[in-house]
Tab-separated table of C-alpha atoms and ligand atoms in Angstrom:
chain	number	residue	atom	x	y	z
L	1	UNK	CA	-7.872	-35.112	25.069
L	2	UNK	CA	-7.431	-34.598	28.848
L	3	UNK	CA	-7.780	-38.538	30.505
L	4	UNK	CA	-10.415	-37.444	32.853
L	5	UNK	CA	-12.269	-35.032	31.716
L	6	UNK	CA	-12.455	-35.699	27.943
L	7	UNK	CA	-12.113	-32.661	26.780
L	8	UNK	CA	-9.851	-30.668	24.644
L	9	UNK	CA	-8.287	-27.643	24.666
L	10	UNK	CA	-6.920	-24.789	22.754
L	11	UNK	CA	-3.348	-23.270	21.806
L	12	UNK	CA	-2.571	-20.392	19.854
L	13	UNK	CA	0.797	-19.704	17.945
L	14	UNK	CA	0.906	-16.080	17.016
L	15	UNK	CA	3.324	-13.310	16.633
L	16	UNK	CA	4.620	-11.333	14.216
L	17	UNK	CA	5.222	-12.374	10.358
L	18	UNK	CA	8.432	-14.520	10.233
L	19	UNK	CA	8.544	-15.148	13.459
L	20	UNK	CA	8.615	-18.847	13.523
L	21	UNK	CA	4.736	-19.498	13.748
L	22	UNK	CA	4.196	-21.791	10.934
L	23	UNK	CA	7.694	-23.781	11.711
L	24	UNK	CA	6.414	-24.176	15.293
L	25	UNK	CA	3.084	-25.371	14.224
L	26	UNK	CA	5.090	-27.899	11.975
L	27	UNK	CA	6.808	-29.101	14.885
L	28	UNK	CA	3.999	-29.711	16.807
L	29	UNK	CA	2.244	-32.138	13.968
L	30	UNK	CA	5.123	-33.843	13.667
L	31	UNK	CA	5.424	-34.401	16.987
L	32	UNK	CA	1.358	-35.780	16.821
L	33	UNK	CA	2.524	-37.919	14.088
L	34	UNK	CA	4.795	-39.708	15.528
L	35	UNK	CA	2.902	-39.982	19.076
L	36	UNK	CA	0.609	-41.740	16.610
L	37	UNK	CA	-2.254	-39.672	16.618
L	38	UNK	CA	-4.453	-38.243	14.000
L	39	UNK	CA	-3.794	-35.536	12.177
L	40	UNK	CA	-6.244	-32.568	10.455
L	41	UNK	CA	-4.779	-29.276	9.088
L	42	UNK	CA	-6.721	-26.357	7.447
L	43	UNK	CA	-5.538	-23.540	5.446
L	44	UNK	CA	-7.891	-20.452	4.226
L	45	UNK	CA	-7.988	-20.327	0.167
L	46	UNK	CA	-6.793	-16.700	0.421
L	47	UNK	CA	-3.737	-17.851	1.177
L	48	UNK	CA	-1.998	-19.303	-1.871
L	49	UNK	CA	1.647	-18.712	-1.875
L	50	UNK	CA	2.670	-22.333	-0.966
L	51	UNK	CA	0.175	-24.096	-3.568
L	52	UNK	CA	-3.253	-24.713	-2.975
L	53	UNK	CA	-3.551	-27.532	-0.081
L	54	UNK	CA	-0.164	-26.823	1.802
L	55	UNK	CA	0.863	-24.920	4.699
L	56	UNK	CA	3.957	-23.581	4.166
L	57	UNK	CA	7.050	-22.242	6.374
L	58	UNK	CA	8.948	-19.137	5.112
L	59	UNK	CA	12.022	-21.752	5.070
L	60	UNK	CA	9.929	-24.219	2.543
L	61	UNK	CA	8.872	-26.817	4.844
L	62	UNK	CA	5.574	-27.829	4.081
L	63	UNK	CA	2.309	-29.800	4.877
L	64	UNK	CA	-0.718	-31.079	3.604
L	65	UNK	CA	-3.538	-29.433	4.578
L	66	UNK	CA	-7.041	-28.581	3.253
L	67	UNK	CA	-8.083	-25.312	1.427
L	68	UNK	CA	-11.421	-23.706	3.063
L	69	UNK	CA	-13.045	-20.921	2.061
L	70	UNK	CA	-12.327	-17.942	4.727
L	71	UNK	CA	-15.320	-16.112	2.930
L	72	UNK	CA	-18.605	-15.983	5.589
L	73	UNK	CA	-18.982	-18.497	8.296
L	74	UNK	CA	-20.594	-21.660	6.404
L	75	UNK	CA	-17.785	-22.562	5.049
L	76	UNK	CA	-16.532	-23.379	8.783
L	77	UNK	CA	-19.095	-26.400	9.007
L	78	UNK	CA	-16.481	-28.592	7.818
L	79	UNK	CA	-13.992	-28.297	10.378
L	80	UNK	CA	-17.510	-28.709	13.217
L	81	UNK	CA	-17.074	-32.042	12.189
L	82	UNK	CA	-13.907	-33.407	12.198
L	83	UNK	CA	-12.980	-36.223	14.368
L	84	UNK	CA	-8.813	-35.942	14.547
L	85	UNK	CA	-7.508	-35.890	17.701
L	86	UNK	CA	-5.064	-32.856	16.998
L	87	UNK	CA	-7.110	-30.089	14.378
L	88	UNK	CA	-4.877	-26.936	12.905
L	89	UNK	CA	-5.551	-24.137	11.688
L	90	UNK	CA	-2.708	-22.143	9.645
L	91	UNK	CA	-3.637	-18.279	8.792
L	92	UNK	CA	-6.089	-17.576	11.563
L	93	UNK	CA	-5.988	-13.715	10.886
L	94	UNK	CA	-7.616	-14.815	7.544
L	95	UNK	CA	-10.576	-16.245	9.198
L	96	UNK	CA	-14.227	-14.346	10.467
L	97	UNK	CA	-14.481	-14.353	13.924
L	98	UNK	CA	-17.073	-17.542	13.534
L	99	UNK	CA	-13.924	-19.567	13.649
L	100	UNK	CA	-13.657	-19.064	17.722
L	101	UNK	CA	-16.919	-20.852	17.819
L	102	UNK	CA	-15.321	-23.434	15.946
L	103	UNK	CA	-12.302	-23.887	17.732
L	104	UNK	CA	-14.227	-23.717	21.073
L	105	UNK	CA	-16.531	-26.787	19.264
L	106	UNK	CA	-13.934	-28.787	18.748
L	107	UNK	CA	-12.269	-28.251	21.939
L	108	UNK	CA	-15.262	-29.187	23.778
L	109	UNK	CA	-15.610	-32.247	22.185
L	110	UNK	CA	-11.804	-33.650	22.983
L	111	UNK	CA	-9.877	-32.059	20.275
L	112	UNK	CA	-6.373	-30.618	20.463
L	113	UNK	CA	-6.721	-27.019	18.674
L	114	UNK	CA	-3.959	-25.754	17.505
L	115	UNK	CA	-3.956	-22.458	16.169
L	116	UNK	CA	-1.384	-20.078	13.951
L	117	UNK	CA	-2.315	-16.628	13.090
L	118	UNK	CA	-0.592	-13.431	13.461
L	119	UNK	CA	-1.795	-11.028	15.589
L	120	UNK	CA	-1.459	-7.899	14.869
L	121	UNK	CA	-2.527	-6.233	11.365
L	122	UNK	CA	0.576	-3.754	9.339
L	123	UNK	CA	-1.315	-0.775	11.172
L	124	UNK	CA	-0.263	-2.263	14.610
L	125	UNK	CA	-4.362	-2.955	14.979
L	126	UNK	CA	-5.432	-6.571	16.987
L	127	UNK	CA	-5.908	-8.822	13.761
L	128	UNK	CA	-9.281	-10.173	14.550
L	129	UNK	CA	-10.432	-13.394	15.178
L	130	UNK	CA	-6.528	-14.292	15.979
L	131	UNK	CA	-6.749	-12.065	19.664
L	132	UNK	CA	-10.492	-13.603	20.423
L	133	UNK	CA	-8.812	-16.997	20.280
L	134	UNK	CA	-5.525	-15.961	22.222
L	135	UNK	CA	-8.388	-14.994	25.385
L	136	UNK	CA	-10.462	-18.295	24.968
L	137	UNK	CA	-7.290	-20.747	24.617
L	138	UNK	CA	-5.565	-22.359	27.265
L	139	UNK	CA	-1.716	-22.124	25.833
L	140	UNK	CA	-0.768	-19.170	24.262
L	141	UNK	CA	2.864	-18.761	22.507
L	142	UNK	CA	3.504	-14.947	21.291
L	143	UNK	CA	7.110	-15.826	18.995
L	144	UNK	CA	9.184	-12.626	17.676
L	145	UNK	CA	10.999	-12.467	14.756
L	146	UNK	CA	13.763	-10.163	14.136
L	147	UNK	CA	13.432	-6.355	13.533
L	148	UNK	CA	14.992	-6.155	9.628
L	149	UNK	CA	16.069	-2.196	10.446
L	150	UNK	CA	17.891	-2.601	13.835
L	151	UNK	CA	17.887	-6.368	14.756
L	152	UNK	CA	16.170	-5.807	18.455
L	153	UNK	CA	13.045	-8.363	18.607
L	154	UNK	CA	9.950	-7.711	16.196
L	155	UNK	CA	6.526	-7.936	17.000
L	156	UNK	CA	5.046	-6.064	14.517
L	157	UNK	CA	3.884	-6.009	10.451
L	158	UNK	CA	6.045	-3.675	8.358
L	159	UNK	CA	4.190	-3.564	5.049
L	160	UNK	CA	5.793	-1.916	2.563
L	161	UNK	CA	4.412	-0.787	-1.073
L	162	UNK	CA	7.014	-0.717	-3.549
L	163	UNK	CA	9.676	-0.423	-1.030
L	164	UNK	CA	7.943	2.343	0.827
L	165	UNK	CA	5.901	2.140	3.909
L	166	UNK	CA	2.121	1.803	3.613
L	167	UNK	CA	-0.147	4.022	4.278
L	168	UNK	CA	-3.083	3.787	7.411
L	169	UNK	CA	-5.649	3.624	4.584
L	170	UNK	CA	-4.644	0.374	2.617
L	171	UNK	CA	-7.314	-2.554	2.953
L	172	UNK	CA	-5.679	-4.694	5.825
L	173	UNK	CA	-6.091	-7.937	3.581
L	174	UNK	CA	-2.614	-8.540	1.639
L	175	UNK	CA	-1.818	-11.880	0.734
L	176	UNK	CA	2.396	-11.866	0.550
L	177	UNK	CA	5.870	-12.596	2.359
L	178	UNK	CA	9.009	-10.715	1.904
L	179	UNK	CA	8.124	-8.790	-1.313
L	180	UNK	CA	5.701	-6.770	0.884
L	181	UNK	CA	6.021	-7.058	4.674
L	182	UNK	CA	9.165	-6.822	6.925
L	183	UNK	CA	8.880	-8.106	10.472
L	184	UNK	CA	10.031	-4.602	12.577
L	185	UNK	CA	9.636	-3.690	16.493
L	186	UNK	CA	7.942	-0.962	17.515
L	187	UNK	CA	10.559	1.880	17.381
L	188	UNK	CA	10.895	1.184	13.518
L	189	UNK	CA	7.444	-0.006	12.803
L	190	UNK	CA	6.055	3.393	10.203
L	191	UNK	CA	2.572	3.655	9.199
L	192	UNK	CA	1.536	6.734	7.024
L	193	UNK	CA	-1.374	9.009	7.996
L	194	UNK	CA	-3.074	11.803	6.594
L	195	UNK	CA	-4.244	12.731	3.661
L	196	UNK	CA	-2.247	11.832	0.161
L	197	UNK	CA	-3.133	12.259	-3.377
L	198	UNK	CA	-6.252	10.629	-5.104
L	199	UNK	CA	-4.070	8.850	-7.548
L	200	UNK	CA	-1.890	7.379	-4.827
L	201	UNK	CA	-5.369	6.029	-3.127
L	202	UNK	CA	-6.329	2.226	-2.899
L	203	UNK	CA	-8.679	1.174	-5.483
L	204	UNK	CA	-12.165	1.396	-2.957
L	205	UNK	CA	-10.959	4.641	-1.145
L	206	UNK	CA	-10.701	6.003	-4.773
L	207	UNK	CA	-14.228	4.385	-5.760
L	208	UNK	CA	-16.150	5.597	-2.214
L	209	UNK	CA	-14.834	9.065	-3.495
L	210	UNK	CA	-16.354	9.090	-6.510
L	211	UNK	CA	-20.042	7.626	-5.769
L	212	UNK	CA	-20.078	10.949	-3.077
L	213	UNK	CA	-19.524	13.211	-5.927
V	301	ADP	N1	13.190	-10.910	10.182
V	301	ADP	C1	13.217	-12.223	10.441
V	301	ADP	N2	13.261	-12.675	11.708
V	301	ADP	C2	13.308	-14.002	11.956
V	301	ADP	N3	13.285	-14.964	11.001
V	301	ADP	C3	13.196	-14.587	9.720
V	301	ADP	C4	13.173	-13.208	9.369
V	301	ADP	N4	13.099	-13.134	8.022
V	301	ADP	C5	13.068	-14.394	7.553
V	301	ADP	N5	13.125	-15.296	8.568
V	301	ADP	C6	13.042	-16.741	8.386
V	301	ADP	O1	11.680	-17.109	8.574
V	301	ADP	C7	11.614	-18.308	9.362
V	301	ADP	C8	10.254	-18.384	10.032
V	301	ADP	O2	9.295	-18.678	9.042
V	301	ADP	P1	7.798	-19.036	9.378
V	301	ADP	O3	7.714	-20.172	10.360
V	301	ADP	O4	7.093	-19.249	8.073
V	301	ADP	O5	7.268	-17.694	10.074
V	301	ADP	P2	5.785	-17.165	10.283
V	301	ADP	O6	4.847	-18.325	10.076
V	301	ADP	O7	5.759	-16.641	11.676
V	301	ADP	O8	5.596	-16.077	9.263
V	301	ADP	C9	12.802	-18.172	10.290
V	301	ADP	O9	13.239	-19.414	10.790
V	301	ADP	C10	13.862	-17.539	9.387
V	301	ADP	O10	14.556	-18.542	8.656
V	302	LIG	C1	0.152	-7.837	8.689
V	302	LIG	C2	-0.785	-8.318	7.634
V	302	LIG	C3	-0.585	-9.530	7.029
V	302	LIG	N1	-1.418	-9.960	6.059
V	302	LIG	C4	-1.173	-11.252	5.414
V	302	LIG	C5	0.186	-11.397	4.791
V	302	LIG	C6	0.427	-12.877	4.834
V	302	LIG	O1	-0.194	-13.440	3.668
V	302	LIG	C7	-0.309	-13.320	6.092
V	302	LIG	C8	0.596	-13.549	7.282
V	302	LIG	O2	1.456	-14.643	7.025
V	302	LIG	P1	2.523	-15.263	8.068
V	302	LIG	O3	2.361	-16.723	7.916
V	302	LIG	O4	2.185	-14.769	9.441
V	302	LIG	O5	3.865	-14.808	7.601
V	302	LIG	O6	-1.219	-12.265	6.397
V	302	LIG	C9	-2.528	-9.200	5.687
V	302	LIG	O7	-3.316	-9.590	4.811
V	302	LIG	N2	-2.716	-7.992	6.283
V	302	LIG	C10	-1.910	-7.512	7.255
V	302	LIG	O8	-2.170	-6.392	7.780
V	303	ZN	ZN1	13.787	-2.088	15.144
């Protein structure tokens, strides 16, 4: 917390997929660590891929962290109450937007926030609550990865469905890494629009469809 006033403050880590985020966050707790200070890390239980109460880098490093549920806003009461002096939050896109309350909370009351989400969904879209927190934070670090077709930097989603880019209508929530997004910039970034066969649909476009008939 700041000496004179107290209180805390906010910083968000964001940027495209691959782009460093989680390795960055890393950084920072080990840097709390060994400043001595305590230490609280949150990850939503969408996100499985490194084992339940981890945070994960694409590279395998890995911390402990623990698994709330991103479902609703009560779920969020748990972090309201946490008294470490440095609080993170890994997968912020996953979140509702009741986790900018949250953050603001603890920030208030003298915490270091530090949050990683990416910002942008695989339509190009503001990934919501991640910009929210990027206008109420004080720090702000927007990392790039590298674009996988021409090698310029990336800033956005590539999702890709068996090899082949996704189309406009997808849900936005898809839990994966490398088997399903590339990190691309924006002259190789594809999105498919218009209309495409029923069969091809995602699974609620498909059911919507049929309670009209
Ligand atoms: N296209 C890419 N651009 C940059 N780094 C990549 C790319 N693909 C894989 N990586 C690897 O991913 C690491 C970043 O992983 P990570 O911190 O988990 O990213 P993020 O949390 O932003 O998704 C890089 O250090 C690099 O080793
Ligand atoms: C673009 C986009 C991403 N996701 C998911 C995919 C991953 O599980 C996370 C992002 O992980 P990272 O640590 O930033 O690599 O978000 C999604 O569900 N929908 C999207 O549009
Ligand atoms: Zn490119």
């Amino acid at each position: 917390m700041h000496a004179i006033t107290r209180s805390g403050w906010i910083e968000v880590i964001s940027g495209s997929m691959f782009s460093g985020k989680t390795e960055e966050l890393l950084r920072r707790l080990r840097r709390s660590e060994i400043a001595g200070q305590s230490v609280a890390v949150y990850t939503p239980a969408v996100d499985d891929r490194y084992g339940e109460a981890t945070i994960g880098s694409h590279t395998g490093r890995q911390w402990e962290a623990t698994v709330v549920d991103n479902e609703g806003d009560g779920p969020l009461d748990i972090l309201d109450d946490d008294p470490a002096e440095v609080v993170a939050i890994d997968e912020a896109n996953f979140f509702s937007d009741a986790l900018v309350e949250v953050c603001n909370a603890l920030a208030d009351r003298g915490s270091r926030v530090i949050v990683s989400g990416t910002d942008q969904t695989f339509r190009g879209e503001p990934f919501d609550p991640v910009p929210q927190l990027m206008a109420t934070a004080e720090y702000v670090d927007k990392l790039q990865a590298i674009c996988s077709v021409c090698g310029e930097p990336a800033s956005r989603n590539q999702r890709l469905i068996e090899g082949e880019p996704a189309h406009a209508d997808d849900p936005t929530i898809l839990v994966g890494a490398e088997e399903s997004y590339e990190a691309r910039c924006r002259d190789c970034h594809v999105l498919l629009t218009g209309d495409r066969p029923e069969e091809e649909r995602p699974f609620e476009s498909a059911e919507a469809d049929s309670t009209n008939d």
